[in-house]
Coordinates of C-alpha atoms and ligand atoms in Angstrom, one line a residue:
M4 CA -1.4 -0.2 83.3
T5 CA 1.3 -3.7 83.7
P6 CA 0.1 -6.3 86.1
H7 CA 2.9 -6.7 88.7
D8 CA 4.8 -9.7 89.7
H9 CA 2.7 -12.2 92.2
Q10 CA -0.3 -10.1 91.4
R11 CA -3.8 -12.5 90.9
L12 CA -5.8 -12.5 87.8
H13 CA -9.5 -14.0 87.6
G14 CA -11.3 -15.8 85.3
I15 CA -14.2 -18.8 84.4
A16 CA -12.2 -22.1 84.7
V17 CA -13.3 -24.1 81.8
S18 CA -10.8 -26.6 81.3
P19 CA -8.9 -28.2 83.9
G20 CA -5.2 -28.9 85.3
V21 CA -2.2 -26.9 86.1
A22 CA 0.2 -25.1 83.7
V23 CA 3.3 -22.7 84.8
G24 CA 5.3 -21.4 81.3
P25 CA 5.9 -18.0 79.4
L26 CA 2.9 -16.1 78.6
V27 CA 2.9 -15.7 74.2
V28 CA 0.5 -12.9 73.5
V29 CA -1.5 -13.5 70.2
A30 CA -1.9 -10.3 68.8
P31 CA -5.0 -8.7 67.4
A32 CA -5.3 -7.9 64.1
P33 CA -4.2 -4.2 63.2
V34 CA -6.3 -1.4 62.0
A35 CA -5.1 1.4 60.0
P36 CA -5.0 4.9 61.7
P37 CA -8.3 6.8 60.9
D38 CA -6.2 9.6 60.4
E39 CA -3.2 8.1 58.5
P40 CA -1.5 10.8 56.4
A41 CA -1.3 11.0 53.1
P42 CA 2.2 9.6 51.6
T43 CA 4.5 12.5 50.6
D44 CA 6.0 10.9 48.0
V45 CA 3.5 7.6 46.2
A46 CA 6.5 5.7 44.4
A47 CA 8.3 5.4 48.0
S48 CA 5.0 4.4 49.3
L49 CA 4.5 2.2 46.5
A50 CA 8.0 0.7 47.2
Q51 CA 8.0 0.3 50.8
V52 CA 4.5 -1.6 50.0
R53 CA 5.5 -3.7 47.7
Q54 CA 8.8 -5.0 50.0
V55 CA 6.1 -5.4 52.7
L56 CA 4.0 -8.1 50.2
Q57 CA 7.2 -9.9 49.1
E58 CA 8.0 -9.9 52.8
V59 CA 5.1 -11.4 53.9
A60 CA 4.9 -13.9 51.4
E61 CA 8.3 -15.3 52.5
Q62 CA 6.7 -15.7 56.0
L63 CA 3.5 -17.2 54.3
L64 CA 6.3 -20.0 52.5
A65 CA 8.4 -20.4 55.2
R66 CA 4.8 -21.6 57.2
A67 CA 3.8 -23.8 54.2
H68 CA 7.3 -25.8 54.4
E69 CA 6.3 -26.7 57.8
A70 CA 3.0 -27.6 57.4
G71 CA 1.2 -30.4 56.4
P72 CA -0.1 -30.9 53.1
Q73 CA -3.3 -29.4 53.0
A74 CA -2.1 -26.6 55.4
R75 CA 0.9 -26.2 53.2
T76 CA -1.5 -25.8 49.7
I77 CA -3.5 -23.3 51.7
L78 CA -0.5 -21.0 52.4
E79 CA 1.0 -21.4 48.8
T80 CA -1.6 -19.8 47.3
D81 CA -2.0 -17.3 50.2
A82 CA 1.4 -16.1 49.3
M83 CA 1.0 -16.4 45.5
M84 CA -1.8 -13.8 46.3
A85 CA 0.2 -11.4 48.4
R86 CA 2.5 -11.4 45.3
D87 CA -0.5 -11.2 42.9
P88 CA 0.7 -7.9 40.5
G89 CA -3.0 -6.6 40.1
L90 CA -2.8 -6.5 44.2
A91 CA -0.2 -4.5 43.8
Q92 CA -2.1 -2.1 41.6
A93 CA -5.0 -1.8 43.1
I94 CA -2.6 -0.4 45.9
E95 CA -1.1 1.8 43.9
E96 CA -4.2 3.5 42.7
Q97 CA -5.6 3.9 46.3
L98 CA -1.8 5.7 47.2
T99 CA -2.2 7.7 44.1
Q100 CA -5.6 8.9 45.4
G101 CA -4.4 9.9 48.8
K102 CA -4.4 7.4 50.9
G103 CA -1.9 6.7 53.6
P104 CA -0.2 3.1 52.9
A105 CA -1.9 1.1 55.1
T106 CA -4.8 2.3 54.2
A107 CA -4.5 1.7 51.1
V108 CA -3.6 -1.8 52.0
T109 CA -6.8 -2.4 53.7
E110 CA -8.9 0.0 51.0
A111 CA -7.3 -2.5 47.9
I112 CA -7.9 -5.7 49.8
A113 CA -11.8 -4.5 50.7
G114 CA -11.9 -4.2 46.9
Y115 CA -10.5 -7.5 46.2
S116 CA -12.6 -9.5 49.2
A117 CA -15.9 -7.5 47.2
T118 CA -15.0 -9.0 43.7
F119 CA -14.2 -12.2 45.1
E120 CA -17.4 -12.3 47.2
T121 CA -19.6 -11.7 44.2
L122 CA -17.7 -14.5 41.9
G123 CA -18.5 -16.8 45.0
G124 CA -17.8 -21.0 45.4
Y125 CA -13.5 -21.7 45.5
M126 CA -13.1 -17.8 44.7
A127 CA -15.3 -16.3 48.2
E128 CA -13.5 -19.0 50.3
R129 CA -10.4 -16.9 49.6
V130 CA -11.7 -14.1 51.1
T131 CA -10.4 -15.6 54.7
D132 CA -6.8 -15.5 53.2
L133 CA -7.0 -12.0 52.0
L134 CA -8.2 -10.3 55.5
D135 CA -4.9 -12.4 56.7
I136 CA -3.3 -11.1 54.7
R137 CA -4.2 -7.6 54.8
D138 CA -3.8 -7.7 58.5
R139 CA -0.2 -8.9 58.4
V140 CA 1.1 -6.5 56.0
V141 CA -0.6 -3.9 57.8
A142 CA 0.7 -4.9 61.2
R143 CA 4.4 -4.8 59.2
L144 CA 3.0 -1.6 57.9
L145 CA 3.0 0.1 61.1
G146 CA 5.3 -1.8 62.8
L147 CA 3.0 -4.1 64.7
P148 CA 3.5 -7.2 66.0
S149 CA 2.2 -9.9 63.4
P150 CA -1.4 -10.7 64.1
G151 CA -3.2 -14.1 65.3
V152 CA -1.5 -17.7 66.6
P153 CA 1.8 -17.8 66.2
T154 CA 3.8 -20.8 65.9
L155 CA 4.9 -22.2 69.2
T156 CA 8.2 -24.0 69.8
T157 CA 8.3 -24.5 73.0
G158 CA 5.7 -25.0 76.2
S159 CA 4.3 -21.9 76.1
I160 CA 1.0 -20.7 77.8
L161 CA -1.4 -19.1 74.9
A162 CA -3.2 -15.6 76.1
A163 CA -5.8 -13.9 73.7
H164 CA -8.6 -11.7 73.0
D165 CA -10.5 -14.8 72.4
L166 CA -9.9 -17.8 70.0
A167 CA -11.8 -19.3 66.6
P168 CA -12.9 -22.7 67.6
A169 CA -10.2 -23.9 64.2
E170 CA -7.2 -21.8 65.8
T171 CA -7.7 -23.9 69.0
A172 CA -7.9 -27.1 67.3
T173 CA -4.5 -25.7 65.6
L174 CA -2.4 -26.0 68.9
T175 CA -0.9 -28.8 70.3
R176 CA -0.7 -30.1 73.9
E177 CA 3.3 -30.3 73.7
T178 CA 3.8 -27.0 72.9
C179 CA 0.6 -25.1 73.8
L180 CA 0.5 -25.4 78.1
G181 CA -2.6 -23.6 78.7
I182 CA -5.4 -21.0 77.6
I183 CA -6.0 -18.0 78.8
V184 CA -8.8 -15.4 77.0
E185 CA -9.8 -12.3 77.9
A186 CA -12.9 -12.8 76.4
G187 CA -15.1 -16.0 75.7
G188 CA -17.6 -17.8 77.5
P189 CA -17.6 -21.0 79.7
T190 CA -19.7 -22.6 77.1
S191 CA -18.0 -20.9 74.0
H192 CA -16.7 -23.4 70.9
T193 CA -13.6 -22.8 72.0
A194 CA -13.3 -23.9 76.1
I195 CA -15.0 -26.7 74.4
V196 CA -12.2 -27.5 72.0
A197 CA -10.0 -26.7 74.4
A198 CA -11.3 -28.9 77.0
G199 CA -11.4 -31.6 74.9
M200 CA -7.4 -31.9 74.3
G201 CA -6.7 -31.7 77.5
I202 CA -5.1 -28.0 77.8
P203 CA -5.9 -26.0 80.9
A204 CA -8.2 -23.2 79.8
I205 CA -9.7 -20.1 81.7
V206 CA -11.6 -17.4 80.1
Q207 CA -12.8 -14.2 81.0
V208 CA -9.2 -12.8 82.8
A209 CA -9.8 -9.4 82.3
G210 CA -5.5 -7.8 82.0
V211 CA -4.2 -10.7 80.8
L212 CA -3.2 -8.9 77.8
S213 CA -1.6 -6.3 79.8
V214 CA 1.3 -8.9 80.0
P215 CA 4.0 -8.3 78.2
S216 CA 4.8 -12.0 76.4
G217 CA 7.8 -14.0 77.8
T218 CA 6.6 -13.2 81.4
P219 CA 6.1 -16.7 83.4
V220 CA 2.5 -17.2 84.8
A221 CA 1.1 -19.9 86.7
M222 CA -2.4 -20.9 85.7
D223 CA -4.7 -23.3 87.7
G224 CA -7.6 -24.3 85.4
G225 CA -9.3 -25.7 87.6
T226 CA -10.1 -22.3 90.0
G227 CA -9.1 -19.5 86.8
E228 CA -6.9 -18.5 88.9
V229 CA -3.9 -17.0 87.1
T230 CA -0.4 -15.7 88.8
I231 CA 1.9 -13.4 86.8
N232 CA 5.6 -14.3 87.4
P233 CA 4.6 -16.5 90.4
S234 CA 7.5 -17.5 93.0
I235 CA 9.0 -20.7 93.5
E236 CA 6.6 -21.1 96.7
A237 CA 3.1 -19.9 94.6
Q238 CA 4.1 -22.7 92.0
T239 CA 4.7 -25.2 94.8
Q240 CA 1.0 -24.4 96.2
L241 CA -0.4 -24.8 93.0
N242 CA 1.1 -27.7 91.9
Q243 CA 0.9 -29.2 95.6
R244 CA -3.0 -28.4 95.3
A245 CA -3.6 -30.2 92.0
G246 CA -1.9 -33.4 93.8
R247 CA -4.5 -32.9 96.8
R248 CA -7.6 -32.4 94.2
E249 CA -6.3 -35.6 92.4
A250 CA -6.0 -38.1 94.5
A251 CA -9.5 -36.6 96.0
L252 CA -10.5 -37.5 93.1
A253 CA -8.9 -40.4 92.1
S254 CA -10.5 -42.1 95.2
A255 CA -13.4 -42.4 92.9
I256 CA -13.5 -45.7 90.7
G257 CA -16.2 -47.9 87.5
P258 CA -18.4 -46.7 86.3
G259 CA -20.8 -43.4 87.1
A260 CA -23.7 -44.3 89.8
T261 CA -24.7 -42.4 93.2
S262 CA -23.5 -43.9 96.1
D263 CA -26.9 -45.7 96.9
A264 CA -26.0 -47.2 93.3
H265 CA -28.3 -45.7 90.9
P266 CA -25.9 -45.7 87.5
V267 CA -25.1 -42.5 85.9
A268 CA -23.0 -43.5 82.9
L269 CA -20.5 -41.1 82.1
L270 CA -19.6 -40.5 78.6
A271 CA -17.1 -38.4 76.7
N272 CA -17.5 -35.6 74.4
I273 CA -15.0 -36.0 71.3
G274 CA -14.9 -34.1 68.0
T275 CA -11.7 -35.5 66.2
L276 CA -9.1 -38.1 66.6
D277 CA -7.2 -37.2 68.5
D278 CA -9.9 -36.7 71.2
A279 CA -11.1 -39.9 70.3
H280 CA -7.6 -41.0 71.3
H281 CA -7.9 -39.8 74.3
A282 CA -11.5 -41.1 75.7
A283 CA -10.8 -44.2 74.8
A284 CA -7.6 -44.6 77.1
S285 CA -9.9 -42.5 79.6
S286 CA -12.0 -43.6 82.2
A287 CA -15.6 -42.7 80.0
E288 CA -17.6 -45.6 79.1
G289 CA -18.8 -44.5 76.1
V290 CA -18.8 -41.7 73.9
G291 CA -21.9 -39.5 74.8
L292 CA -21.4 -36.7 71.9
F293 CA -19.2 -36.8 68.5
R294 CA -19.3 -33.3 67.2
T295 CA -18.4 -34.7 63.6
E296 CA -18.5 -31.0 62.3
F297 CA -15.2 -30.5 63.8
L298 CA -13.6 -33.2 61.8
F299 CA -14.1 -31.1 59.1
L300 CA -13.5 -27.3 60.0
G301 CA -11.2 -25.7 57.8
R302 CA -12.5 -28.2 55.0
D303 CA -13.3 -26.2 51.3
T304 CA -15.0 -29.7 50.0
M305 CA -17.1 -32.6 51.7
P306 CA -15.3 -34.9 52.4
S307 CA -15.9 -38.2 50.4
L308 CA -18.6 -41.1 51.5
E309 CA -15.0 -43.4 51.4
E310 CA -13.3 -40.4 53.6
Q311 CA -15.8 -40.5 56.3
T312 CA -16.5 -44.4 56.3
Q313 CA -12.9 -44.0 57.2
T314 CA -12.7 -42.2 59.8
Y315 CA -15.9 -43.1 61.8
T316 CA -14.6 -46.8 61.0
E317 CA -11.0 -46.0 63.0
V318 CA -13.1 -43.7 66.0
F319 CA -15.3 -46.8 66.2
S320 CA -12.8 -49.7 66.4
L321 CA -11.7 -47.6 69.6
F322 CA -14.5 -48.1 71.4
S323 CA -15.9 -51.7 70.6
S324 CA -18.4 -52.5 73.2
R325 CA -18.6 -49.2 74.4
R326 CA -21.8 -46.8 73.2
V327 CA -21.0 -44.2 70.7
V328 CA -23.4 -41.7 70.1
V329 CA -22.5 -39.5 67.1
R330 CA -24.2 -36.0 66.2
T331 CA -24.7 -35.7 62.3
L332 CA -23.3 -32.4 61.1
D333 CA -24.1 -29.3 63.4
A334 CA -22.6 -26.4 60.8
G335 CA -23.5 -22.4 61.4
A336 CA -22.7 -19.9 64.0
D337 CA -19.6 -20.0 64.7
K338 CA -19.0 -23.6 63.2
P339 CA -19.2 -22.9 59.6
L340 CA -18.3 -25.3 57.0
K341 CA -17.5 -24.0 53.7
F342 CA -19.2 -26.8 52.1
A343 CA -21.9 -27.0 53.9
D344 CA -23.0 -22.6 53.8
L345 CA -26.1 -21.7 52.5
G346 CA -25.1 -18.1 52.6
P347 CA -25.2 -14.9 54.3
E348 CA -27.1 -14.6 57.8
E349 CA -28.1 -11.5 59.8
N350 CA -28.6 -14.2 63.0
P351 CA -26.2 -17.1 62.5
A352 CA -27.1 -18.8 65.7
L353 CA -31.2 -18.5 65.1
G354 CA -30.2 -19.2 61.6
R355 CA -30.5 -22.2 58.9
R356 CA -27.7 -24.0 60.9
G357 CA -28.0 -27.9 62.6
I358 CA -30.8 -30.1 61.3
R359 CA -32.0 -27.1 59.2
L360 CA -28.9 -26.8 57.1
G361 CA -29.2 -31.1 57.2
M362 CA -33.3 -31.1 55.5
A363 CA -31.7 -28.0 52.9
R364 CA -28.9 -30.1 52.0
P365 CA -30.2 -33.2 52.1
E366 CA -27.5 -34.7 50.2
L367 CA -24.2 -34.1 52.8
L368 CA -26.8 -35.7 55.6
N369 CA -27.3 -38.5 53.2
V370 CA -23.4 -39.1 52.7
Q371 CA -22.8 -38.6 56.5
L372 CA -25.3 -41.6 57.6
A373 CA -24.6 -44.1 54.5
A374 CA -20.9 -43.7 55.4
L375 CA -22.0 -44.2 59.2
A376 CA -23.6 -46.6 58.6
S377 CA -20.5 -48.6 56.9
A378 CA -18.4 -48.0 59.9
Q379 CA -21.4 -49.8 61.9
Q380 CA -21.4 -52.1 59.9
I381 CA -17.3 -52.7 59.5
T382 CA -16.8 -52.5 64.1
G383 CA -20.0 -53.7 65.4
V384 CA -20.1 -50.7 67.5
D385 CA -23.0 -49.7 69.8
L386 CA -23.6 -46.9 67.4
R387 CA -26.7 -44.2 68.3
V388 CA -26.9 -41.1 65.9
M389 CA -28.2 -37.7 67.0
A390 CA -29.9 -34.5 65.2
P391 CA -28.4 -31.4 66.4
M392 CA -30.8 -28.2 66.3
I393 CA -34.6 -30.4 66.7
A394 CA -37.2 -27.5 66.9
T395 CA -40.5 -29.1 66.3
E396 CA -42.5 -32.7 66.0
S397 CA -42.1 -32.8 62.1
E398 CA -38.0 -32.4 62.3
A399 CA -37.8 -35.0 64.8
Q400 CA -39.3 -37.4 62.5
W401 CA -38.1 -36.7 59.5
F402 CA -34.2 -37.0 61.0
A403 CA -35.7 -40.6 62.4
T404 CA -37.3 -41.7 58.9
H405 CA -34.4 -40.3 57.0
T406 CA -32.1 -42.0 59.7
R407 CA -33.6 -45.3 60.0
S408 CA -33.8 -45.6 56.3
A409 CA -29.8 -45.4 56.5
G410 CA -29.7 -48.3 58.3
L411 CA -29.1 -47.1 61.3
T412 CA -31.3 -48.4 64.0
Q413 CA -30.5 -46.1 67.3
V414 CA -32.5 -42.5 66.4
G415 CA -31.8 -39.8 69.0
V416 CA -31.9 -35.6 68.9
M417 CA -30.4 -33.0 71.0
I418 CA -33.0 -31.2 72.7
E419 CA -31.0 -27.9 72.9
I420 CA -33.8 -25.3 71.5
P421 CA -36.8 -24.8 74.4
A422 CA -39.3 -25.7 71.9
A423 CA -37.8 -29.4 72.1
A424 CA -37.6 -29.3 76.0
V425 CA -41.0 -27.8 75.9
R426 CA -42.6 -30.6 74.2
S427 CA -41.0 -33.7 74.5
H428 CA -43.6 -36.0 75.1
H429 CA -44.2 -34.9 71.3
I430 CA -41.1 -35.4 70.0
L431 CA -39.2 -38.6 72.2
P432 CA -42.0 -40.8 70.8
H433 CA -40.7 -41.1 67.1
V434 CA -36.9 -41.4 68.6
D435 CA -34.8 -43.6 70.8
F436 CA -33.4 -41.2 73.4
A437 CA -32.5 -37.2 73.7
S438 CA -29.7 -35.6 74.2
L439 CA -29.8 -32.2 76.5
G440 CA -27.5 -29.6 74.7
T441 CA -27.6 -27.3 77.8
N442 CA -25.4 -24.7 75.8
D443 CA -27.1 -24.1 73.4
L444 CA -30.7 -24.8 75.7
A445 CA -29.0 -21.8 78.0
Q446 CA -28.3 -19.3 75.3
Y447 CA -31.9 -20.0 74.2
T448 CA -33.5 -20.0 77.2
M449 CA -31.6 -16.9 78.5
G450 CA -31.8 -15.3 75.2
A451 CA -27.7 -14.8 75.8
D452 CA -25.3 -15.4 73.3
R453 CA -22.8 -18.1 74.1
M454 CA -19.8 -16.2 72.5
Q455 CA -20.5 -13.1 74.2
G456 CA -18.6 -13.6 77.0
E457 CA -19.8 -10.1 79.1
L458 CA -23.0 -12.9 79.2
A459 CA -21.7 -15.7 80.9
D460 CA -23.7 -15.0 84.5
L461 CA -26.8 -15.5 82.3
L462 CA -25.5 -18.9 81.1
D463 CA -24.7 -20.4 84.5
P464 CA -25.6 -24.1 84.1
L465 CA -27.2 -23.7 87.5
E466 CA -30.0 -20.9 86.7
P467 CA -33.4 -21.9 87.6
A468 CA -34.9 -21.2 84.0
L469 CA -32.3 -23.3 82.4
L470 CA -33.1 -26.1 84.8
D471 CA -37.0 -25.6 84.7
V472 CA -36.7 -26.1 80.9
V473 CA -34.4 -29.0 81.5
A474 CA -37.3 -30.5 83.9
L475 CA -39.8 -29.7 81.6
A476 CA -37.5 -32.3 78.9
C477 CA -37.2 -35.1 82.1
E478 CA -41.1 -35.3 82.4
G479 CA -41.0 -36.0 78.5
G480 CA -38.3 -38.6 79.2
Q481 CA -40.0 -40.2 81.5
T482 CA -43.8 -40.4 80.4
T483 CA -42.7 -41.9 77.3
G484 CA -39.7 -44.1 79.0
K485 CA -37.1 -42.5 76.7
P486 CA -33.7 -42.3 78.3
I487 CA -32.3 -38.8 78.4
G488 CA -28.5 -37.8 79.2
V489 CA -26.8 -34.6 79.0
C490 CA -24.2 -33.6 76.8
G491 CA -23.4 -29.4 77.2
E492 CA -20.9 -28.0 79.3
A493 CA -23.0 -28.8 82.7
G494 CA -23.1 -31.8 82.4
G495 CA -19.2 -31.7 83.5
N496 CA -19.2 -29.6 86.3
P497 CA -20.4 -31.6 89.3
L498 CA -22.4 -29.1 90.9
S499 CA -25.0 -28.9 87.8
A500 CA -24.3 -32.7 87.5
L501 CA -25.7 -33.0 91.1
V502 CA -28.8 -31.5 90.2
L503 CA -29.0 -33.1 86.2
V504 CA -29.0 -36.4 88.3
G505 CA -31.9 -35.0 90.5
L506 CA -33.8 -34.0 87.3
G507 CA -33.9 -37.6 86.0
V508 CA -31.1 -37.8 83.1
S509 CA -29.4 -40.8 82.6
S510 CA -25.9 -40.0 81.4
L511 CA -23.6 -37.3 81.5
S512 CA -21.0 -36.7 78.7
M513 CA -18.4 -34.3 78.8
A514 CA -14.5 -34.0 77.9
P515 CA -12.6 -36.0 79.7
T516 CA -10.4 -34.3 82.1
R517 CA -13.7 -33.7 83.8
L518 CA -15.2 -37.1 83.9
P519 CA -13.3 -37.7 88.1
A520 CA -14.3 -34.9 89.3
V521 CA -18.0 -35.2 88.4
R522 CA -17.4 -39.4 89.1
Y523 CA -16.5 -38.5 92.6
A524 CA -19.6 -35.8 93.4
L525 CA -22.0 -38.8 92.2
S526 CA -20.0 -41.2 94.7
L527 CA -20.5 -38.6 97.5
H528 CA -24.4 -38.5 97.0
T529 CA -27.6 -40.7 96.9
L530 CA -30.1 -40.4 94.0
E531 CA -32.3 -39.0 96.9
Q532 CA -29.5 -36.3 97.5
C533 CA -29.5 -35.5 94.3
Q534 CA -33.5 -34.8 94.1
Q535 CA -33.3 -32.4 97.0
L536 CA -30.2 -30.8 95.4
A537 CA -32.7 -29.7 91.8
K538 CA -35.2 -29.1 94.3
V539 CA -33.4 -26.4 96.2
A540 CA -31.9 -24.7 92.8
R541 CA -35.3 -24.7 91.3
E542 CA -37.0 -23.1 94.1
A543 CA -33.7 -20.2 94.6
S544 CA -34.6 -17.0 92.6
S545 CA -30.7 -16.8 90.9
A546 CA -28.2 -18.8 89.6
H547 CA -26.2 -17.2 92.4
E548 CA -28.6 -18.5 95.3
A549 CA -28.6 -21.7 93.6
R550 CA -25.3 -22.3 93.7
T551 CA -24.9 -21.2 97.6
A552 CA -28.4 -23.5 98.6
V553 CA -26.3 -26.4 96.5
L554 CA -23.1 -25.9 98.2
E555 CA -24.7 -25.7 101.5
L556 CA -26.2 -28.9 100.8
V557 CA -23.7 -31.3 99.2
D558 CA -20.7 -33.3 101.1
P559 CA -18.6 -31.2 102.1
A560 CA -15.6 -33.3 100.9
L561 CA -16.6 -32.5 97.2
R562 CA -16.3 -28.6 98.6
D563 CA -12.7 -29.5 99.1
V564 CA -11.8 -30.3 94.9
I565 CA -14.0 -27.9 93.1
Ligands
PEP5 C1 -25.0 -28.0 73.3 O1 -25.4 -26.3 73.1 O2 -24.6 -27.9 74.4 C2 -24.0 -28.7 72.4 C3 -23.9 -29.8 73.5 O3 -24.0 -28.5 71.0 P1 -22.7 -27.8 70.9 O4 -22.0 -27.4 72.3 O5 -21.6 -28.2 70.1 O6 -23.3 -27.0 70.3
MG6 MG1 -25.2 -27.3 70.3

């Protein structure tokens, strides 16, 4: 059923801000119909497929002309693959065997992909491009719109089933006014990338893909509400509400602190140079998480020492006297890096990712650490370097030794696996600080994939089980005297931020657009009140109950703005 005018759809708000604009729906990848009839005239079918391959090659070349140098080379190579006579021949063989055109293309490309995979290296890396060509050709053959994120030329709101982090990263704030996805979760990397770019975003919006492209929609990334074909009045109300919220939030200024002056450093999460510029211009007291792998998504080879040094120098120089916490490469799971791949895995989220990959490929880590040390020397920034996905004391020890011998003095670990939280009093003596990655900590505590939107309820930042695990980590921090911050999405949510401070964390890192609401929330409560909120949340029997209990206790002024 097509949603009607003024109808409201709801989802989970993951990146604040309001937007009004025409919807552009990202078409899903087409699938050849299982009962596609055999061609009555093989020669005519082949001619049709050849024509479509040619059109797709031209389309790719047209995009190559508009792209930057790196993307241009990739798109030109893709166009060449679409024109490869060997591919047309493989399709012809399938057509001759009685396969319909879309099926013939799908099977021929499956065969090609398998060969490329076996060849490994550069050829294996081209498989994604081959599959992209397949989807474009099949869509044309079936008369469907081209799949994938289109190039936006005017301000639009993008709607998709889901977006990969690499796809989201190609968007710009100028043309992408907002993102609405049907799937996704609040801690999925797409949500994180959108928040980092300051693009309002809502996930888990059922029905959004039935709205035709071009329909005007209004969205509020603070409340999770989407209005189809909004009246002028609704648009005005939306903007007024956003204005009131902004005015209230602007009343809290300065470094983060509770109302009784207990300091809580408010820091920014960044992943790209653009993010770094936004964060530097924001009220962030520094960077609490630099996701370095985001710099290199889509790269085929490891960036050189010189290139990394230059990039880090550029970022660090933006923060001169402010702290910058860098996380070493956290490749794997939904952030695969072609140059840091240890082969296919059954369960990548439980596989050789994060520090495990760093230990298996120490040359990658060494280049990164050397580049960080050089950039620190050049800029004199207050640099702190931490490892992702630490599970054991020996991993922490290995990382600390490795990092210190590269000349870096402030070493930390991310606590995002329950084992590390439970054993924080054993892990922390080896390092100088820790940062709680609540996104993965929730995923592993609850056994719920953070990329699977249907499980979003289990990943609620106020889930009492998660809070208990955080409390254990904080106890270790207290016994060892090591500071513990939070850099997962829970730190950017005003309610969970208060609870986390009550549990003992000393800094909160988040997308810069979230800072005002968290600063405001802190300014309305004493440390003792935060501790009380933490207590009631932990005593609750569910995340829902915890939220209700916390909402009852918080200052009413906060309720008006969240
Ligand atoms: C986390 O897991 O909470 C975290 C901050 O790391 P990422 O989201 O990049 O996995
Ligand atoms: Mg993580």
